[in-house]
Amino acid sequence: MKLLVVIVNYGDDRNLKECLGSLSQLAPLFGGKTTIDVFVVNNGRNELKITNYKLRIKIIKTHRNLGFAAGVNRGLKMKNVKEYDWVWVLNPDTIIQNKEFTNLEFTNLDLNSGFDVWSPVIYQSDGRVWFAGGKLDKITGEPIIIRKEVENDGDCTWVSGCSMFVRPAVFAKIGLFDEKFFLFYEDVDFCLRAKKAGFKVGIVRDIPFYVMHKVSQSVRKIDGKEKYAIESKSKNYLIRKHWKFFWPTAKVISRIRSEKHKLTEQLNY
């Protein structure tokens, strides 16, 4: 099996190196005949030096912050993804931990899951569930994260780009990530497009490792107000793109949330 891991890094070198260190410990789970290529898209001007990892790592320089979607796309364009069985889009603020006492092998996923785009259950560092599938609010069309433990694999509306596995056939049919999303909700859009094209999206629980997410570490360098503005813009674009009927309602809700955020900032100041 051939696996391509794409990680977009924006000045988060410490967490990135911890992520790569955890990835290097997983090699035995992928089997001796598995090839793992890691493309690190360095989404900034800083020099990034990666050494002493038992991984095939390629650093791709962008010299400026392209945003998440364009950063992932830059990595995907560096090589023909059709050469791989899976593409794994992974955040640098994640740690991959081996499950103890398991006989599962990663190579079995092709036979067992049946999904074309999927994510494992993602946990926070304190052990709580951070992501176990995504759905949409029936009134506003807004994305909602499911944060409760699941017992089995299952379909869902969207999965997080924090740890997303994609069959290359999906990219071949629907294209890459929409670069109009600078940050946030590009994963939701990608999954909705995949489902519309007939691909299956879901959560896979029975895998031989855990994915731990240090929540918000990748975007901590962004000012709070700027982050909220980017999030609101991306969400509005998502809903306008997929649910024009919900767009007026979503726009009002976003405006209310924005004003509430500004008030909170003023009170804290």
Coordinates of N, CA and C in Angstrom, one line a residue, residues 78-164:
M78 N 2.1 18.3 -6.2 CA 3.6 18.0 -6.3 C 3.8 16.6 -6.9
K79 N 2.8 15.8 -6.8 CA 3.0 14.4 -7.3 C 1.6 13.9 -7.8
N80 N 1.6 13.0 -8.7 CA 0.4 12.4 -9.2 C -0.2 11.5 -8.0
V81 N -1.3 12.0 -7.5 CA -1.9 11.3 -6.3 C -2.5 9.9 -6.7
K82 N -2.6 9.7 -8.0 CA -3.1 8.4 -8.5 C -2.2 7.2 -8.1
E83 N -0.9 7.6 -7.8 CA 0.1 6.6 -7.5 C -0.2 6.0 -6.1
Y84 N -1.0 6.7 -5.3 CA -1.2 6.3 -3.9 C -2.6 5.6 -3.7
D85 N -2.7 4.8 -2.7 CA -3.9 4.2 -2.3 C -4.8 5.1 -1.5
W86 N -4.1 5.9 -0.6 CA -4.8 6.9 0.2 C -4.0 8.2 0.3
V87 N -4.7 9.3 0.4 CA -4.1 10.6 0.8 C -4.7 10.9 2.2
W88 N -3.8 11.2 3.1 CA -4.1 11.6 4.5 C -3.8 13.0 4.7
V89 N -4.8 13.9 4.8 CA -4.7 15.3 5.2 C -4.7 15.4 6.7
L90 N -3.6 15.9 7.2 CA -3.4 15.9 8.7 C -2.9 17.2 9.2
N91 N -3.5 17.6 10.3 CA -3.0 18.9 11.0 C -1.7 18.7 11.7
P92 N -0.8 19.7 11.8 CA 0.4 19.6 12.5 C 0.2 19.6 14.0
D93 N -0.9 20.0 14.5 CA -1.2 20.0 15.9 C -1.9 18.7 16.4
T94 N -1.5 17.6 15.7 CA -2.1 16.3 16.1 C -0.9 15.4 16.6
I95 N -1.3 14.4 17.4 CA -0.4 13.4 17.8 C -1.0 12.0 17.5
I96 N -0.3 11.1 16.9 CA -0.8 9.8 16.5 C -0.3 8.8 17.5
Q97 N -1.2 8.1 18.2 CA -0.8 7.2 19.3 C -1.3 5.8 18.9
N98 N -0.4 4.8 19.0 CA -0.7 3.4 18.8 C -1.6 2.9 19.8
K99 N -2.6 2.1 19.4 CA -3.5 1.5 20.3 C -2.8 0.2 20.8
E100 N -2.9 0.0 22.1 CA -2.3 -1.2 22.7 C -3.2 -2.4 22.5
F101 N -2.6 -3.6 22.5 CA -3.3 -4.8 22.4 C -4.2 -4.9 21.2
T102 N -3.8 -4.5 20.0 CA -4.6 -4.6 18.9 C -3.9 -5.5 17.8
N103 N -4.8 -6.2 17.1 CA -4.3 -7.0 16.0 C -4.7 -6.4 14.6
L104 N -5.3 -5.2 14.7 CA -5.7 -4.6 13.5 C -4.6 -4.2 12.6
E105 N -4.7 -4.2 11.3 CA -3.7 -3.7 10.4 C -4.4 -2.6 9.5
F106 N -3.6 -1.5 9.3 CA -4.1 -0.4 8.5 C -4.5 -0.9 7.1
T107 N -3.8 -1.9 6.5 CA -4.1 -2.4 5.2 C -5.5 -3.0 5.1
N108 N -6.1 -3.4 6.2 CA -7.5 -3.9 6.2 C -8.6 -2.9 5.9
L109 N -8.2 -1.6 6.0 CA -9.2 -0.6 5.9 C -9.9 -0.6 4.6
D110 N -9.1 -0.9 3.5 CA -9.7 -0.9 2.2 C -10.9 -1.9 2.1
L111 N -10.7 -3.0 2.9 CA -11.7 -4.1 2.8 C -12.9 -3.8 3.8
N112 N -12.6 -3.1 4.9 CA -13.6 -3.0 5.9 C -14.5 -1.8 5.9
S113 N -13.9 -0.6 5.6 CA -14.6 0.6 5.8 C -15.7 0.9 4.8
G114 N -15.3 0.8 3.5 CA -16.2 1.1 2.4 C -16.4 2.6 2.2
F115 N -15.6 3.4 2.9 CA -15.7 4.9 2.7 C -14.7 5.4 1.7
D116 N -15.0 6.4 1.0 CA -14.1 7.0 0.1 C -13.4 8.3 0.7
V117 N -14.1 8.9 1.7 CA -13.6 10.0 2.5 C -13.9 9.7 3.9
W118 N -12.9 9.7 4.8 CA -13.3 9.3 6.2 C -12.3 9.9 7.2
S119 N -12.7 9.9 8.4 CA -11.9 10.3 9.5 C -12.0 9.3 10.6
P120 N -11.0 9.1 11.4 CA -11.2 8.4 12.7 C -11.8 9.3 13.7
V121 N -12.3 8.8 14.8 CA -12.7 9.6 15.9 C -11.4 10.4 16.4
I122 N -11.6 11.7 16.6 CA -10.5 12.5 17.0 C -10.7 13.0 18.4
Y123 N -9.6 12.8 19.2 CA -9.7 13.1 20.7 C -8.9 14.3 21.0
Q124 N -9.4 15.0 22.1 CA -8.6 16.1 22.7 C -7.5 15.5 23.6
S125 N -6.5 16.3 24.0 CA -5.4 15.8 24.8 C -5.9 15.3 26.1
D126 N -7.1 15.8 26.6 CA -7.6 15.3 27.9 C -8.4 14.0 27.7
G127 N -8.5 13.5 26.5 CA -9.2 12.2 26.3 C -10.6 12.4 25.9
R128 N -11.2 13.6 25.9 CA -12.5 13.8 25.5 C -12.6 13.8 24.0
V129 N -13.8 13.4 23.4 CA -14.0 13.3 22.0 C -14.1 14.8 21.5
W130 N -13.3 15.1 20.5 CA -13.3 16.4 19.8 C -14.1 16.3 18.5
F131 N -14.0 15.2 17.8 CA -14.8 15.0 16.6 C -15.1 13.6 16.3
A132 N -16.4 13.3 16.1 CA -16.9 12.0 15.8 C -17.9 12.0 14.7
G133 N -17.7 13.0 13.8 CA -18.6 13.1 12.6 C -19.2 14.5 12.6
G134 N -19.6 14.9 11.4 CA -20.2 16.2 11.2 C -21.6 16.1 10.5
K135 N -22.4 17.0 10.9 CA -23.8 17.1 10.3 C -24.1 18.6 10.1
L136 N -25.3 18.9 9.6 CA -25.7 20.3 9.3 C -26.9 20.7 10.1
D137 N -27.0 21.9 10.5 CA -28.2 22.4 11.2 C -29.3 22.5 10.2
K138 N -30.4 21.9 10.5 CA -31.5 21.8 9.6 C -32.2 23.2 9.3
I139 N -32.0 24.1 10.2 CA -32.6 25.4 10.1 C -31.7 26.4 9.4
T140 N -30.4 26.4 9.7 CA -29.5 27.4 9.2 C -28.6 26.9 8.1
G141 N -28.4 25.5 8.1 CA -27.4 25.0 7.2 C -26.0 25.0 7.7
E142 N -25.8 25.5 9.0 CA -24.5 25.6 9.6 C -23.9 24.2 9.9
P143 N -22.6 24.0 9.7 CA -22.0 22.8 10.1 C -22.0 22.6 11.6
I144 N -22.2 21.3 12.1 CA -22.2 21.0 13.5 C -21.3 19.8 13.7
I145 N -20.5 19.9 14.8 CA -19.6 18.8 15.1 C -20.2 17.9 16.1
I146 N -20.2 16.6 15.9 CA -20.6 15.6 16.9 C -19.5 15.3 17.8
R147 N -19.7 15.5 19.1 CA -18.6 15.3 20.1 C -19.0 14.2 21.1
K148 N -19.5 13.1 20.7 CA -19.8 12.0 21.6 C -19.2 10.7 21.0
E149 N -18.8 9.8 21.9 CA -18.2 8.6 21.5 C -19.1 7.8 20.6
V150 N -18.6 7.1 19.6 CA -19.4 6.2 18.7 C -18.8 4.8 18.9
E151 N -19.7 3.8 18.7 CA -19.3 2.4 18.9 C -18.9 1.7 17.6
N152 N -19.5 2.2 16.5 CA -19.2 1.6 15.2 C -18.9 2.6 14.1
D153 N -18.4 2.1 13.0 CA -18.3 2.9 11.8 C -19.6 3.5 11.4
G154 N -19.6 4.6 10.8 CA -20.9 5.1 10.3 C -20.8 6.3 9.3
D155 N -21.9 6.4 8.5 CA -22.0 7.5 7.6 C -22.1 8.8 8.3
C156 N -21.7 9.9 7.8 CA -21.9 11.3 8.3 C -21.9 12.2 7.1
T157 N -22.3 13.5 7.4 CA -22.4 14.5 6.3 C -21.0 15.0 5.9
W158 N -20.1 15.2 6.9 CA -18.8 15.6 6.6 C -17.8 15.2 7.6
V159 N -16.5 15.2 7.3 CA -15.5 14.8 8.3 C -14.4 15.9 8.3
S160 N -13.7 16.0 9.4 CA -12.8 17.1 9.6 C -11.5 16.9 8.8
G161 N -11.0 18.1 8.3 CA -9.7 18.1 7.6 C -8.6 18.0 8.6
C162 N -8.8 18.0 9.9 CA -7.8 17.8 10.9 C -7.1 16.4 10.7
S163 N -7.9 15.4 10.3 CA -7.4 14.1 10.0 C -8.4 13.4 9.0
M164 N -8.1 13.7 7.7 CA -9.1 13.2 6.7 C -8.3 12.3 5.7

